[in-house]
Coordinates of C-alpha atoms in Angstrom, one line a residue:
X204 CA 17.9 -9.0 -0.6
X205 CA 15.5 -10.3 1.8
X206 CA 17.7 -10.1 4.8
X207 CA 18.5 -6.6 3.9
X208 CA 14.6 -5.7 3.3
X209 CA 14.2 -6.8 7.4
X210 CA 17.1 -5.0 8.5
X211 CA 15.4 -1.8 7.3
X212 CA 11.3 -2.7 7.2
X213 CA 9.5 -0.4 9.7
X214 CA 6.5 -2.6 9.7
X215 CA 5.2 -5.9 11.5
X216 CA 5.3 -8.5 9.2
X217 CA 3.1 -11.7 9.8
X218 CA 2.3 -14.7 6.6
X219 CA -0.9 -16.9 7.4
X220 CA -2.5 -19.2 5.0
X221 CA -6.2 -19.1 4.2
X222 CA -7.6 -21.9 2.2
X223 CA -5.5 -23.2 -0.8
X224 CA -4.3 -19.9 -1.0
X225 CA -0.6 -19.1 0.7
X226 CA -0.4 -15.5 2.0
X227 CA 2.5 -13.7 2.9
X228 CA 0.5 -10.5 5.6
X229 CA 2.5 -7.1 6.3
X230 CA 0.7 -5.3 8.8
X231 CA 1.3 -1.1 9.6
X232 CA 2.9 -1.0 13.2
X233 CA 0.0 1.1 14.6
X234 CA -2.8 -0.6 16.8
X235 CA -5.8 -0.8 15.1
X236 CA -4.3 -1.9 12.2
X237 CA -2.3 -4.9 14.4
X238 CA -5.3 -5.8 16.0
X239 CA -7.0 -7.3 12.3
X240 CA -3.3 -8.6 11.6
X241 CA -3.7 -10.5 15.0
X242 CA -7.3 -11.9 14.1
X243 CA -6.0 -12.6 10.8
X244 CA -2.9 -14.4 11.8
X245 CA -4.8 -16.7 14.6
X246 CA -7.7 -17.9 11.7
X247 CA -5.1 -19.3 9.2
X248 CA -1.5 -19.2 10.6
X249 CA 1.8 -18.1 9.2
X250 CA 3.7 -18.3 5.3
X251 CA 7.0 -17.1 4.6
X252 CA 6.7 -15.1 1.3
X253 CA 9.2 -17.1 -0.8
X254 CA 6.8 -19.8 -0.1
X255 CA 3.8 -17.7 -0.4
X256 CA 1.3 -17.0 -3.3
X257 CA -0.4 -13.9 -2.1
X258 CA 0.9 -10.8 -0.5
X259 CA -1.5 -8.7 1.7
X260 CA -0.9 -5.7 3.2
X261 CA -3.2 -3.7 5.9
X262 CA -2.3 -0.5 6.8
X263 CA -1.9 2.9 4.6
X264 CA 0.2 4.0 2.0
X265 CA 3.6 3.3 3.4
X266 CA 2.6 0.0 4.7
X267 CA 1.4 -0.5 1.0
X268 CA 5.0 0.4 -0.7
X269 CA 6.6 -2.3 1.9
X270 CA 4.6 -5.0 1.1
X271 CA 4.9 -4.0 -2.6
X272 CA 8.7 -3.9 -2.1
X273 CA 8.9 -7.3 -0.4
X274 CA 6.8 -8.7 -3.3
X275 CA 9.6 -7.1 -5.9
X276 CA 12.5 -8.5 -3.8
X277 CA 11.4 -11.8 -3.9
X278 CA 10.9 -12.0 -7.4
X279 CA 14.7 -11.4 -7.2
X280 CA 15.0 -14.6 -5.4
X281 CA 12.3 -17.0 -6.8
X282 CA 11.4 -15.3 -10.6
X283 CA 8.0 -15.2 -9.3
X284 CA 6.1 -12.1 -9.2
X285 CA 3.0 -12.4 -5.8
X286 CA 0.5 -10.5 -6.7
X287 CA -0.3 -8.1 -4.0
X288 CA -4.0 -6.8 -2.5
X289 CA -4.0 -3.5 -0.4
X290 CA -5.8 -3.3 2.5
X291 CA -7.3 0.4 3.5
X292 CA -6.4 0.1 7.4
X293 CA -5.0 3.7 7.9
X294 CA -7.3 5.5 10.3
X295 CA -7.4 8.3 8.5
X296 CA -9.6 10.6 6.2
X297 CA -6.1 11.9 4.1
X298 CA -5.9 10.8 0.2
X299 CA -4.9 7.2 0.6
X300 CA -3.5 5.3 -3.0
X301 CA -5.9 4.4 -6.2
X302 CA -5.1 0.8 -5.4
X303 CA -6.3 0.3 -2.1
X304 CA -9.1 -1.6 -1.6
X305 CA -11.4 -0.6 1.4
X306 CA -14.5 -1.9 3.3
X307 CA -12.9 -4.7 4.4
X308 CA -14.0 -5.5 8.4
X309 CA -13.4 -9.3 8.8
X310 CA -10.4 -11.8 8.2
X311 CA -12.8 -13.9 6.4
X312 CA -14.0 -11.2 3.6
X313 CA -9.9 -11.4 2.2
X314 CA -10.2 -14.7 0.7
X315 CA -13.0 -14.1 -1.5
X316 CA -12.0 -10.3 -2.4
X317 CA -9.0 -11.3 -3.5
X318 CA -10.4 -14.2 -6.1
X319 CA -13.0 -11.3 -7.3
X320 CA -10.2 -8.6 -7.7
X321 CA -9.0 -7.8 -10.9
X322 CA -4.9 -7.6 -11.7
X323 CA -3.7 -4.6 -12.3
X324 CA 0.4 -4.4 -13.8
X325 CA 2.3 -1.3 -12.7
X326 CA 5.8 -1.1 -13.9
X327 CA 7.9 0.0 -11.2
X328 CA 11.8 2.0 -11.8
X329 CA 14.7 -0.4 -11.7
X330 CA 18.3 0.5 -10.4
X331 CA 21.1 -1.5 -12.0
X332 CA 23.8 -0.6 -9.2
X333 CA 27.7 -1.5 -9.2
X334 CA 28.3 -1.4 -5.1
X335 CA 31.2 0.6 -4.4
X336 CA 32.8 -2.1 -2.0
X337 CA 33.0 -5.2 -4.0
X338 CA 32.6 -3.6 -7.2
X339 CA 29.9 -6.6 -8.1
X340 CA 26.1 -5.6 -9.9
X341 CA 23.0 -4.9 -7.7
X342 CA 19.2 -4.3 -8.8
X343 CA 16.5 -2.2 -6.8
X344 CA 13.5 -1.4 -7.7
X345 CA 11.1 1.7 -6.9
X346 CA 7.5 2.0 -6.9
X347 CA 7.1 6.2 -6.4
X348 CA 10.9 6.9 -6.7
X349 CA 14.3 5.8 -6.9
X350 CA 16.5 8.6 -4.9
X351 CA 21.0 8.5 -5.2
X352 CA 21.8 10.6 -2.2
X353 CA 24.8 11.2 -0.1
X354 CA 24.3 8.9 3.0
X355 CA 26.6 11.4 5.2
X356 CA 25.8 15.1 6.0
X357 CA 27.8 16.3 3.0
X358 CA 27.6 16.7 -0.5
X359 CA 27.8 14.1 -3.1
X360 CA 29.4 14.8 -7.1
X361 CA 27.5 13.0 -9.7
X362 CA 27.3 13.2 -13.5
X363 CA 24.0 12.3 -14.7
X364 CA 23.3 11.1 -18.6
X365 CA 19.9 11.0 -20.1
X366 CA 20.4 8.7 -22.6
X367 CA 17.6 7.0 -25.3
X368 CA 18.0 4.0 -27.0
X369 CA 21.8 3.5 -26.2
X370 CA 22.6 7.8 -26.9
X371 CA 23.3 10.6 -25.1
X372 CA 20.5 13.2 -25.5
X373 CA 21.5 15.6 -22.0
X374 CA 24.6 15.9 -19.7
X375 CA 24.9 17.3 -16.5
X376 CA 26.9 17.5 -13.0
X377 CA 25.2 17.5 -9.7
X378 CA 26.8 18.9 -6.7
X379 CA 24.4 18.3 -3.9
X380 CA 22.7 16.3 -1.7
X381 CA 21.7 13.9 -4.9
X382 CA 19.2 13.8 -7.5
X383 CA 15.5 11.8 -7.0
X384 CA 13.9 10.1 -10.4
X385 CA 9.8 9.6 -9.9
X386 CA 7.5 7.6 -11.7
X387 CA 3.7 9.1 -12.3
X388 CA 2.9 7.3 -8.8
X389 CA 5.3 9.3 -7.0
X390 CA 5.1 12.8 -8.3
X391 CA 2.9 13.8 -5.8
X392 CA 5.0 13.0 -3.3
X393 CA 8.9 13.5 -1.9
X394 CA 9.6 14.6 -5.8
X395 CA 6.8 17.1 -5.7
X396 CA 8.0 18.2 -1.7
X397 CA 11.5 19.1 -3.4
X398 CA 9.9 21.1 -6.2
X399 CA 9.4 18.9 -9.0
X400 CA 7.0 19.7 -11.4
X401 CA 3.6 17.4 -12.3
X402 CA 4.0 15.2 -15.3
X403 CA 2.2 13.1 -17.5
X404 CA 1.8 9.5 -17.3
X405 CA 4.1 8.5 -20.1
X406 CA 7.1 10.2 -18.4
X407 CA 9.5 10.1 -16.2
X408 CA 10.7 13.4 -13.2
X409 CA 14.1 14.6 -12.3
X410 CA 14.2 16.8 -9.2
X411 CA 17.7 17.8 -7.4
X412 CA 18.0 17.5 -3.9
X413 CA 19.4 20.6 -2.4
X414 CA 22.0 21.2 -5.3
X415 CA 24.4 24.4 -5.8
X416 CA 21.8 24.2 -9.1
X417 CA 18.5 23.1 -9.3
X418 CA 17.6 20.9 -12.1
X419 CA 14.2 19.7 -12.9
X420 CA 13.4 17.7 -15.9
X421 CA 10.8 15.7 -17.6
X422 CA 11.7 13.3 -19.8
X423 CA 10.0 10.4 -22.0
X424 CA 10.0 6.9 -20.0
X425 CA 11.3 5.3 -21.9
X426 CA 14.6 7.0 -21.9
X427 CA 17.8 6.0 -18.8
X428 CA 19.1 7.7 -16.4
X429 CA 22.9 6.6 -16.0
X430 CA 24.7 8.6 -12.8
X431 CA 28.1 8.2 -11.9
X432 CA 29.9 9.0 -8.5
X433 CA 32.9 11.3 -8.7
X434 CA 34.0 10.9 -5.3
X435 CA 34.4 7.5 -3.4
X436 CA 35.1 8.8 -0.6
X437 CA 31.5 10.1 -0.3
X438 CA 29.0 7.5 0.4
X439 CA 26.4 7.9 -2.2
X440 CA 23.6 5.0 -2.0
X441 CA 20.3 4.7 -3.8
X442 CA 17.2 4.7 -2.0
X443 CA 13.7 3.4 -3.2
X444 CA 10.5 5.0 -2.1
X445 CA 12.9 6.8 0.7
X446 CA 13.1 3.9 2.5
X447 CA 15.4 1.3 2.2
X448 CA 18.8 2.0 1.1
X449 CA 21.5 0.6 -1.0
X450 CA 25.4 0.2 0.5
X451 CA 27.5 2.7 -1.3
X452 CA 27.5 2.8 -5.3
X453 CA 30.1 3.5 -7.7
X454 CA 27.2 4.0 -10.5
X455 CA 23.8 3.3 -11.4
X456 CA 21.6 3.2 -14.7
X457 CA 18.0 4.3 -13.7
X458 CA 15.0 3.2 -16.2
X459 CA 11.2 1.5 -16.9
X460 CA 11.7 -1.7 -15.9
X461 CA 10.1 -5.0 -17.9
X462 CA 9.4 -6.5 -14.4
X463 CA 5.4 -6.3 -13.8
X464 CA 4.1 -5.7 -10.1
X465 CA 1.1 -7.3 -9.6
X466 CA -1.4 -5.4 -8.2
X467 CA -5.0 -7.0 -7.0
X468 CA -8.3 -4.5 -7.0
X469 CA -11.5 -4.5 -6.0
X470 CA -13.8 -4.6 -9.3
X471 CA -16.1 -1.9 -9.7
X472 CA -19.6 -3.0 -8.9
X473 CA -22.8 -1.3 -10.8

């Protein structure tokens, strides 16, 4: 899982450790935002996150969702969930995520931010996968949206279940480019760009992705998604947050995970 999450990070990631407190850094790849990873880096050094307890990230949204990944992969590896504070270093004026915490100028503000910050548990989606090529079980887990697309420019075959408590409560067949399941953190984004429409925060959005039909659905989150591939001869991964990929899947059962992320904000001050 880890080496995987490298192979397809787009960031700069750096660890330092500040104080009694073990931080694993990812920093965005743009300048301004390297620069304080650099400053940050040189006052307290470097931690690997399986032996780190913090994770920081510095940089905007999509720098957020990596470090927010890394944090979930390693809980894979270790059981232990690092609790992760977001650092507002995106240079711009757009809508930047609820959890970020800004105002932060110097390497030595982090250390007592984090101790003031308040945890905040966001259950993320989690993939059970059986991979295609060695027919063994794979988890993934998705912060915005899990995504089971064709990874070649054709179409993929799926037949998609909606099941509740163990039963069937919808069937249908995709032919298309796939299908993309969003949490209420990610319906404003590549769900919403394909079409989906806004749901609640107790549910769950289906969109198609270029299909011979479109199919949008809301359903209850606490309900599965379980998608099977008709064709093996047509690469179909999962993706989470459309940005690291899965190797080929044979099938995948898509639901609320019980796993916490961990999420560190800024307390509101009178």
């Amino acid at each position: 899982v880890w080496a995987d999450l490298l192979e397809h990070s787009m960031c700069f990631v750096r660890g330092f450790k500040m104080s009694d407190m073990k931080i694993h850094f990812v920093v965005s790849p743009a300048e301004y935002a390297q620069g304080f990873g650099r400053q940050c880096v040189k006052q307290w050094g470097e931690t690997n996150i399986l032996k780190a307890s913090y994770v920081v990230s510095i940089g905007g949204d999509g720098t957020a969702l990596v470090a927010e990944q890394e944090a979930l992969s390693a809980y894979l590896l270790t059981g232990q969930m690092l609790p992760v504070y977001v650092i507002d270093y995106s240079n711009t004026k757009e809508h930047v995520g609820a959890l970020t915490n800004k105002g932060i100028t110097t390497p030595q503000e982090i250390e007592r931010r984090i101790k003031e910050a308040q945890k905040v548990s966001i259950y993320p989606l989690q993939a059970d996968c059986v991979l295609q090529q060695t027919n063994e079980p794979k988890s993934y887990f998705g912060i915005n949206e899990i995504t089971v697309k064709i990874s070649r420019y054709e179409m993929t075959y799926m037949d998609v279940d909606i099941l509740s408590k163990g039963k069937v409560k919808d069937s249908f067949y995709v032919a298309g480019d796939g299908i993309v399941i969003a949490t209420p953190m990610g319906k404003t984004a590549y769900y919403h760009n394909l079409g989906g429409k806004s749901f609640q925060n107790d549910r769950l959005g289906l969109q198609t992705i270029a299909a011979k039909k479109n199919i949008n659905k809301i359903i209850p989150d606490n309900h599965q998604v379980a998608i099977s591939v008709r064709s093996a001869h047509r690469p179909t991964c999962v993706m989470r947050d459309c940005n690291l990929s899965s190797p080929p899947i044979v099938s995948t059962r898509i639901y609320k995970s019980k796993v916490p992320l961990t999420v560190l904000k800024d307390r509101v001050r009178d």
